[in-house]
Short mmCIF file of C-alpha atoms in Angstrom, two decimals:
data_model
loop_
_atom_site.label_atom_id
_atom_site.label_comp_id
_atom_site.label_asym_id
_atom_site.label_seq_id
_atom_site.Cartn_x
_atom_site.Cartn_y
_atom_site.Cartn_z
CA MET A 1 4.48 25.88 3.65
CA ASP A 2 4.72 22.10 3.32
CA LEU A 3 5.43 22.50 -0.39
CA LEU A 4 8.30 24.91 0.35
CA HIS A 5 9.86 22.47 2.82
CA THR A 6 9.54 19.72 0.23
CA LEU A 7 11.22 21.70 -2.55
CA VAL A 8 14.17 23.03 -0.55
CA PRO A 9 15.65 19.61 0.36
CA ARG A 10 15.23 18.53 -3.22
CA ALA A 11 17.14 21.58 -4.43
CA ASP A 12 19.85 20.91 -1.83
CA ASP A 13 20.08 17.28 -2.96
CA ALA A 14 20.53 18.31 -6.59
CA PHE A 15 23.20 20.83 -5.61
CA ALA A 16 25.05 18.24 -3.52
CA ARG A 17 24.85 15.68 -6.32
CA ALA A 18 26.23 18.19 -8.82
CA ALA A 19 29.09 19.04 -6.44
CA HIS A 20 29.83 15.33 -5.98
CA HIS A 21 29.86 14.73 -9.74
CA LEU A 22 32.15 17.68 -10.36
CA MET A 23 34.61 16.61 -7.66
CA ALA A 24 34.61 13.04 -8.99
CA ALA A 25 35.38 14.27 -12.51
CA LYS A 26 38.21 16.49 -11.26
CA MET A 27 39.81 13.78 -9.13
CA TYR A 28 39.49 11.18 -11.90
CA SER A 29 41.16 13.56 -14.35
CA LEU A 30 43.94 14.34 -11.87
CA ALA A 31 44.51 10.63 -11.19
CA SER A 32 44.79 9.97 -14.93
CA PHE A 33 47.31 12.80 -15.20
CA VAL A 34 49.40 11.34 -12.36
CA MET A 35 49.19 7.91 -14.00
CA ILE A 36 50.82 9.04 -17.25
CA TYR A 37 53.66 10.86 -15.48
CA TYR A 38 54.24 7.95 -13.13
CA ASP A 39 54.58 5.62 -16.10
CA MET A 40 56.98 8.05 -17.78
CA PHE A 41 59.25 7.91 -14.74
CA LEU A 42 58.99 4.11 -14.55
CA THR A 43 60.04 3.60 -18.16
CA PHE A 44 62.50 6.47 -18.55
CA GLY A 45 65.56 4.20 -18.38
CA GLN A 46 64.16 1.91 -21.05
CA GLU A 47 63.25 4.96 -23.13
CA LEU A 48 66.84 6.24 -23.00
CA ASP A 49 68.21 2.88 -24.14
CA THR A 50 65.76 2.21 -26.97
CA ILE A 51 64.75 5.67 -28.21
CA TRP A 52 67.41 8.28 -27.49
CA LEU A 53 70.73 6.40 -27.11
CA VAL A 54 70.64 5.03 -30.66
CA PRO A 55 72.96 5.83 -33.60
CA LYS A 56 70.39 7.89 -35.50
CA TYR A 57 66.87 9.23 -35.22
CA ASN A 58 64.01 8.79 -37.70
CA ILE A 59 60.34 9.59 -38.16
CA MET A 60 59.44 7.24 -35.32
CA THR A 61 61.55 9.34 -32.95
CA LEU A 62 59.48 12.41 -33.82
CA LEU A 63 56.22 10.50 -33.44
CA TRP A 64 57.44 9.14 -30.13
CA ALA A 65 58.16 12.66 -28.86
CA LEU A 66 54.71 13.89 -29.93
CA ASN A 67 52.94 11.04 -28.18
CA ARG A 68 55.22 10.81 -25.17
CA TYR A 69 55.67 14.48 -24.32
CA VAL A 70 53.36 16.85 -26.23
CA LEU A 71 50.18 15.23 -24.93
CA PRO A 72 51.21 14.93 -21.23
CA LEU A 73 52.68 18.44 -21.21
CA GLY A 74 49.60 19.84 -22.92
CA TYR A 75 47.43 18.15 -20.32
CA ILE A 76 48.89 20.37 -17.62
CA VAL A 77 46.69 23.17 -18.97
CA ILE A 78 43.62 20.91 -18.88
CA VAL A 79 44.22 19.93 -15.26
CA VAL A 80 44.64 23.59 -14.32
CA SER A 81 41.42 24.51 -16.15
CA PHE A 82 39.46 22.07 -13.98
CA HIS A 83 40.43 23.92 -10.81
CA MET A 84 40.53 27.61 -11.83
CA ARG A 85 37.79 30.23 -11.76
CA TRP A 86 37.98 31.70 -15.26
CA ASN A 87 35.51 34.25 -16.56
CA ASP A 88 33.18 33.31 -19.39
CA ASP A 89 35.26 34.94 -22.12
CA VAL A 90 38.46 33.11 -21.13
CA CYS A 91 36.66 29.79 -20.79
CA ASN A 92 34.94 30.16 -24.15
CA GLU A 93 38.29 30.89 -25.83
CA TYR A 94 39.89 27.86 -24.19
CA ILE A 95 37.11 25.32 -24.40
CA LEU A 96 38.13 23.65 -27.68
CA TYR A 97 41.77 23.29 -26.58
CA PRO A 98 41.35 19.76 -25.10
CA GLU A 99 39.96 18.36 -28.33
CA ALA A 100 42.53 20.20 -30.45
CA LEU A 101 45.24 18.55 -28.35
CA LYS A 102 43.47 15.24 -28.83
CA ILE A 103 43.58 15.72 -32.61
CA VAL A 104 47.37 16.12 -32.50
CA ALA A 105 47.74 13.02 -30.32
CA THR A 106 45.37 11.01 -32.51
CA ALA A 107 47.30 11.96 -35.65
CA ALA A 108 50.64 10.93 -34.11
CA ILE A 109 49.28 7.64 -32.78
CA GLY A 110 47.51 6.93 -36.06
CA VAL A 111 50.71 7.41 -38.07
CA ILE A 112 52.57 5.12 -35.64
CA PHE A 113 50.10 2.34 -36.26
CA ILE A 114 50.01 2.91 -40.00
CA LEU A 115 53.79 2.52 -40.10
CA ARG A 116 53.46 -0.60 -38.01
CA VAL A 117 50.88 -2.11 -40.37
CA ARG A 118 53.01 -1.06 -43.36
CA ALA A 119 56.00 -2.93 -41.95
CA ILE A 120 53.99 -6.05 -41.13
CA PHE A 121 52.45 -6.17 -44.62
CA GLY A 122 55.79 -5.69 -46.37
CA ARG A 123 55.05 -2.11 -47.50
CA ASP A 124 51.88 -3.16 -49.33
CA MET A 125 50.62 0.01 -51.06
CA TRP A 126 46.94 -0.98 -50.99
CA ILE A 127 46.90 -1.78 -47.27
CA THR A 128 48.93 1.32 -46.43
CA GLY A 129 46.71 3.55 -48.59
CA PHE A 130 43.57 2.11 -46.99
CA ALA A 131 45.00 2.84 -43.52
CA TRP A 132 45.82 6.44 -44.49
CA ILE A 133 42.28 6.99 -45.81
CA LEU A 134 40.86 5.52 -42.62
CA LEU A 135 43.00 7.86 -40.49
CA ALA A 136 41.89 10.87 -42.56
CA ILE A 137 38.24 9.90 -42.04
CA GLU A 138 38.83 9.50 -38.31
CA LEU A 139 40.44 12.94 -38.03
CA GLY A 140 37.67 14.50 -40.10
CA LEU A 141 34.99 12.99 -37.86
CA LYS A 142 36.83 14.17 -34.77
CA ILE A 143 37.09 17.74 -36.05
CA TRP A 144 33.39 17.73 -36.97
CA ALA A 145 32.48 16.32 -33.56
CA PHE A 146 34.58 18.53 -31.31
CA THR A 147 33.55 21.79 -33.02
CA ASP A 148 30.19 21.13 -31.37
CA GLY A 149 31.86 21.43 -27.97
CA VAL A 150 30.75 24.01 -25.42
CA ARG A 151 31.68 24.68 -21.81
CA LEU A 152 29.70 23.06 -19.03
CA ASP A 153 27.40 25.62 -17.42
CA LEU A 154 28.21 25.44 -13.70
CA PRO A 155 26.58 27.21 -10.74
CA ASP A 156 28.42 30.27 -9.46
CA GLU A 157 29.62 28.34 -6.42
CA PHE A 158 31.58 25.88 -8.59
CA VAL A 159 34.85 26.43 -10.44
CA GLY A 160 36.17 24.80 -13.59
CA CYS A 161 36.12 25.11 -17.35
CA ILE A 162 34.95 21.72 -18.67
CA LEU A 163 34.13 20.71 -22.24
CA VAL A 164 30.81 19.06 -23.09
CA GLY A 165 28.87 18.79 -26.33
CA ARG A 166 26.00 20.99 -27.43
CA HIS A 167 24.56 17.82 -28.96
CA HIS A 168 25.78 14.84 -26.96
CA THR A 169 25.41 12.36 -29.82
CA ARG A 170 27.63 14.44 -32.09
CA ILE A 171 30.54 14.86 -29.71
CA ALA A 172 30.47 11.14 -28.94
CA PHE A 173 31.67 10.57 -32.51
CA THR A 174 35.14 11.70 -31.45
CA TRP A 175 35.46 8.33 -29.66
CA ILE A 176 33.33 6.34 -32.10
CA ALA A 177 35.75 7.31 -34.87
CA GLU A 178 38.66 6.18 -32.72
CA LEU A 179 36.92 2.86 -32.03
CA ILE A 180 36.53 2.21 -35.74
CA PHE A 181 40.17 3.01 -36.56
CA ASP A 182 41.51 0.91 -33.68
CA THR A 183 39.32 -2.05 -34.64
CA VAL A 184 40.44 -2.06 -38.28
CA ILE A 185 44.14 -1.67 -37.44
CA PHE A 186 43.90 -4.46 -34.89
CA ALA A 187 42.13 -6.74 -37.38
CA LEU A 188 44.83 -6.13 -40.01
CA THR A 189 47.58 -6.79 -37.47
CA LEU A 190 45.91 -9.95 -36.21
CA TYR A 191 45.36 -11.29 -39.73
CA LYS A 192 48.96 -10.82 -40.83
CA THR A 193 50.47 -11.99 -37.57
CA LEU A 194 48.48 -15.22 -37.69
CA GLN A 195 49.77 -15.81 -41.22
CA ILE A 196 53.36 -15.36 -40.07
CA TYR A 197 52.70 -17.52 -37.02
CA HIS A 198 51.60 -20.49 -39.13
CA VAL A 199 54.57 -20.11 -41.48
CA GLN A 200 57.06 -20.01 -38.62
CA LEU A 201 55.33 -22.85 -36.83
CA ALA A 202 55.62 -25.04 -39.92
CA LYS A 203 59.33 -24.23 -40.25
CA ARG A 204 59.95 -24.59 -36.49
CA ARG A 205 61.45 -21.11 -36.27
CA PRO A 206 61.49 -18.95 -33.14
CA MET A 207 58.78 -16.32 -33.13
CA SER A 208 59.19 -14.40 -29.89
CA LEU A 209 59.03 -11.00 -31.61
CA PHE A 210 55.79 -11.81 -33.37
CA VAL A 211 54.31 -13.30 -30.23
CA LEU A 212 55.11 -9.99 -28.59
CA ILE A 213 53.39 -8.08 -31.41
CA ILE A 214 50.23 -10.11 -31.14
CA ARG A 215 50.20 -9.98 -27.35
CA ASP A 216 50.69 -6.23 -27.13
CA GLY A 217 48.21 -5.65 -29.92
CA ILE A 218 45.55 -7.45 -27.94
CA VAL A 219 46.40 -5.55 -24.77
CA TYR A 220 46.32 -2.21 -26.61
CA PHE A 221 43.05 -2.99 -28.34
CA GLY A 222 41.33 -4.26 -25.21
CA VAL A 223 42.29 -1.36 -22.96
CA ILE A 224 41.71 1.41 -25.50
CA PHE A 225 38.48 -0.10 -26.82
CA ALA A 226 37.08 -0.34 -23.29
CA ALA A 227 38.10 3.25 -22.45
CA ASN A 228 36.60 4.71 -25.64
CA LEU A 229 33.46 2.60 -25.40
CA GLY A 230 33.02 3.84 -21.85
CA ASN A 231 33.36 7.41 -23.09
CA VAL A 232 30.66 6.91 -25.71
CA LEU A 233 28.26 5.36 -23.21
CA VAL A 234 28.89 8.06 -20.61
CA PHE A 235 28.32 10.87 -23.12
CA MET A 236 25.12 9.19 -24.29
CA LEU A 237 23.63 8.20 -20.95
CA ALA A 238 25.11 10.17 -18.05
CA GLU A 239 23.92 13.45 -16.59
CA ASP A 240 25.26 16.64 -18.16
CA ASP A 241 27.69 17.49 -15.38
CA ILE A 242 29.44 14.12 -15.51
CA LYS A 243 29.52 13.39 -19.24
CA ALA A 244 33.23 14.25 -19.58
CA ILE A 245 34.41 12.22 -16.61
CA ASN A 246 36.19 9.53 -18.65
CA ALA A 247 37.63 11.79 -21.37
CA SER A 248 40.97 12.44 -19.68
CA PHE A 249 41.55 8.80 -18.82
CA SER A 250 40.79 7.50 -22.32
CA THR A 251 43.12 10.05 -23.91
CA LEU A 252 46.02 9.46 -21.53
CA ILE A 253 45.71 5.67 -21.37
CA THR A 254 45.94 5.64 -25.17
CA SER A 255 49.22 7.56 -24.99
CA LEU A 256 50.52 5.27 -22.26
CA MET A 257 49.64 2.05 -24.08
CA VAL A 258 51.20 3.21 -27.35
CA SER A 259 54.39 4.20 -25.53
CA ARG A 260 54.56 0.80 -23.84
CA LEU A 261 53.95 -0.96 -27.13
CA ILE A 262 56.78 0.91 -28.87
CA LEU A 263 59.20 0.30 -26.00
CA ASN A 264 58.43 -3.42 -25.92
CA LEU A 265 58.80 -3.82 -29.67
CA LYS A 266 62.06 -1.86 -29.77
CA THR A 267 63.47 -3.80 -26.83
CA ALA A 268 62.56 -7.13 -28.44
CA GLY A 269 64.02 -6.04 -31.78
CA ARG A 270 67.40 -4.84 -30.52
CA PRO A 271 70.44 -6.35 -32.26
CA PRO A 272 72.50 -9.03 -30.49
CA GLU A 273 75.40 -6.68 -29.79
CA ASP A 274 73.14 -4.62 -27.54
CA GLY A 275 72.51 -7.63 -25.34
CA HIS A 276 75.21 -10.26 -25.46
CA ALA A 277 76.02 -12.98 -22.98
CA SER A 278 79.19 -12.59 -20.99
CA GLY A 279 81.27 -15.06 -19.06
CA VAL A 280 82.37 -13.73 -15.68
CA LYS A 281 84.87 -15.22 -13.27
CA VAL A 282 84.90 -14.14 -9.66
CA HIS A 283 88.23 -14.59 -7.88
CA VAL A 284 88.13 -14.39 -4.09
CA SER A 285 90.55 -15.06 -1.28
CA ARG A 286 91.45 -18.60 -0.06
CA GLN A 287 91.83 -19.65 -3.72
CA VAL A 288 88.08 -20.01 -4.18
CA GLU A 289 87.04 -19.58 -7.82
CA THR A 290 83.61 -19.98 -9.37
CA ASP A 291 82.17 -19.30 -12.81
CA VAL A 292 79.37 -16.78 -13.12
CA VAL A 293 77.25 -16.74 -16.26
CA ILE A 294 75.60 -13.51 -17.37
CA THR A 295 72.79 -13.81 -19.90
CA ILE A 296 70.50 -11.21 -21.41
CA ASP A 297 66.84 -12.16 -21.58
CA GLU A 298 64.22 -11.05 -24.08
CA ARG A 299 63.45 -7.95 -22.02
CA SER A 300 67.07 -6.79 -22.10
CA GLN A 301 67.58 -7.70 -18.47
CA ALA A 302 70.85 -9.16 -17.24
CA ILE A 303 70.49 -12.42 -15.34
CA LEU A 304 73.29 -13.74 -13.11
CA THR A 305 73.41 -17.54 -12.74
CA LEU A 306 75.50 -18.71 -9.79
CA ASN A 307 75.38 -22.07 -7.98
CA GLY A 308 71.97 -22.84 -9.43
CA GLY A 309 70.43 -19.53 -8.41
CA GLU A 310 69.33 -16.73 -10.73
CA TYR A 311 69.52 -13.02 -9.95
CA LEU A 312 68.13 -10.06 -11.84
CA LEU A 313 71.06 -7.67 -12.13
CA HIS A 314 70.28 -4.65 -14.27
CA ARG A 315 68.45 -3.63 -17.40
CA ILE A 316 71.07 -3.17 -20.11
CA SER A 317 71.94 0.45 -20.83
CA ALA A 318 74.49 2.37 -22.87
CA SER A 319 77.26 1.10 -20.57
CA PRO A 320 75.77 -2.10 -19.15
CA LEU A 321 78.77 -3.71 -17.56
CA VAL A 322 79.42 -0.82 -15.21
CA PHE A 323 76.00 -1.42 -13.70
CA LEU A 324 76.42 -5.16 -14.09
CA MET A 325 79.47 -5.23 -11.86
CA HIS A 326 77.66 -3.21 -9.20
CA ARG A 327 74.63 -5.48 -9.27
CA ILE A 328 76.78 -8.59 -8.93
CA LEU A 329 78.21 -7.19 -5.73
CA LEU A 330 74.76 -6.42 -4.37
CA ALA A 331 73.45 -9.86 -5.29
CA LEU A 332 76.33 -11.61 -3.51
CA GLU A 333 76.29 -9.44 -0.42
CA THR A 334 75.92 -12.18 2.24
CA GLY A 335 78.25 -13.94 4.65
CA PRO A 336 81.72 -12.89 5.85
CA ARG A 337 83.62 -10.45 3.67
CA HIS A 338 87.09 -10.91 2.22
CA ASN A 339 89.20 -8.80 -0.08
CA SER A 340 88.63 -10.01 -3.59
CA ILE A 341 89.01 -9.16 -7.25
CA LEU A 342 86.18 -9.20 -9.77
CA LYS A 343 87.27 -9.89 -13.34
CA PHE A 344 84.99 -10.02 -16.34
CA ASP A 345 85.23 -10.11 -20.09
CA THR A 346 83.40 -7.17 -21.65
CA GLY A 347 83.00 -8.99 -24.97
CA ARG A 348 84.47 -8.07 -28.32
CA ARG A 349 84.77 -4.32 -28.68
CA GLY A 350 86.94 -2.65 -31.28
CA GLY A 351 87.90 -6.01 -32.79
CA LYS A 352 89.60 -7.45 -29.70
CA ASP A 353 88.71 -8.90 -26.34
CA GLU A 354 88.99 -6.61 -23.38
CA GLU A 355 89.14 -7.56 -19.73
CA SER A 356 88.39 -5.28 -16.82
CA THR A 357 89.43 -5.86 -13.22
CA PHE A 358 87.97 -4.24 -10.13
CA GLY A 359 88.97 -4.59 -6.49
CA TYR A 360 86.11 -4.88 -4.01
CA GLU A 361 85.05 -6.20 -0.65
CA MET A 362 83.19 -9.38 -1.67
CA PRO A 363 81.61 -12.12 0.46
CA GLN A 364 83.17 -15.56 0.56
CA LEU A 365 81.67 -17.86 -2.08
CA ALA A 366 82.76 -21.25 -0.70
CA ASN A 367 80.03 -23.50 0.76
CA SER A 368 77.35 -20.91 0.06
CA ARG A 369 73.96 -21.23 -1.60
CA TYR A 370 72.17 -18.31 -3.27
CA THR A 371 68.42 -18.61 -3.56
CA ILE A 372 67.27 -15.11 -4.50
CA PRO A 373 64.45 -15.83 -7.00
CA ARG A 374 64.40 -14.40 -10.49
CA PRO A 375 61.60 -11.78 -10.74
#
């Protein structure tokens, strides 16, 4: 009798621990899913300006769409599978879907970075060929690893169709292969960027774009390396029912970081006509007139300088000055109001200067100080 009472609590403890592990894996996956969509909403305006509202599309546009939309949309099915009670036949048919989706995402991201390395190395055929071979090896290892995947055998009381490996060492190679590819691409980027850095430093040339490349390369490498290394360690060391807990996060954070990297590089590389400085004069009642200087910083943000204060106005878009005018009014919205006219030069468009005038209720500018800090 004592033995029976000893075994029952132990069985209950194991059941409770398994339930806790399963819930943790589901919530972690759901949080990762929310993270990628939240970032998509945050950067949608910048995406429109730098990806879609451009004169023409190219191969990078297609790769962007694959990374930005195919993976997050495909992950809807994965999130649903974690919370549905599917029969064994349905789950067995589905179980390799997550890794098949990962193969597509890995191929798109790999091509993006090969094109990046190709551009940095001046289209060097040997470097580019080496990168292509490395990507092919990575994809081959991933296919070999994920074909070992099976569904996690859950008690009848639990729901979910979750991928694990029949042999845990083998399926871990899907992230080991990614670690190797990321490390080599980062090393190539770092090597070439340091070369360019020393050349520009000797010639005293500005290097903001290349500083951005090196900075974002380090951020990408650090975050993705940590996520994939965590995946390998979890698959090697954790209990069976929690081995896949970090898989969703590592996949989606890779997509997020690559999207951010592309947006930052495209924003930094935009031509001057997409972000020019404009002189603005604000005419108000009582014959008060002051000059307002609008400048565009390296992040394509419009900065208003007025009476020694700086104000973030609006990220430049397809029609920036429409938003610019509105943001000026918001920034100056203090003190008593007077009827006023806002005039500004839109810059050279169509070979001639154009001036636009708007009538608004604007605060008095005389004897006023504006101390809103620049973000």
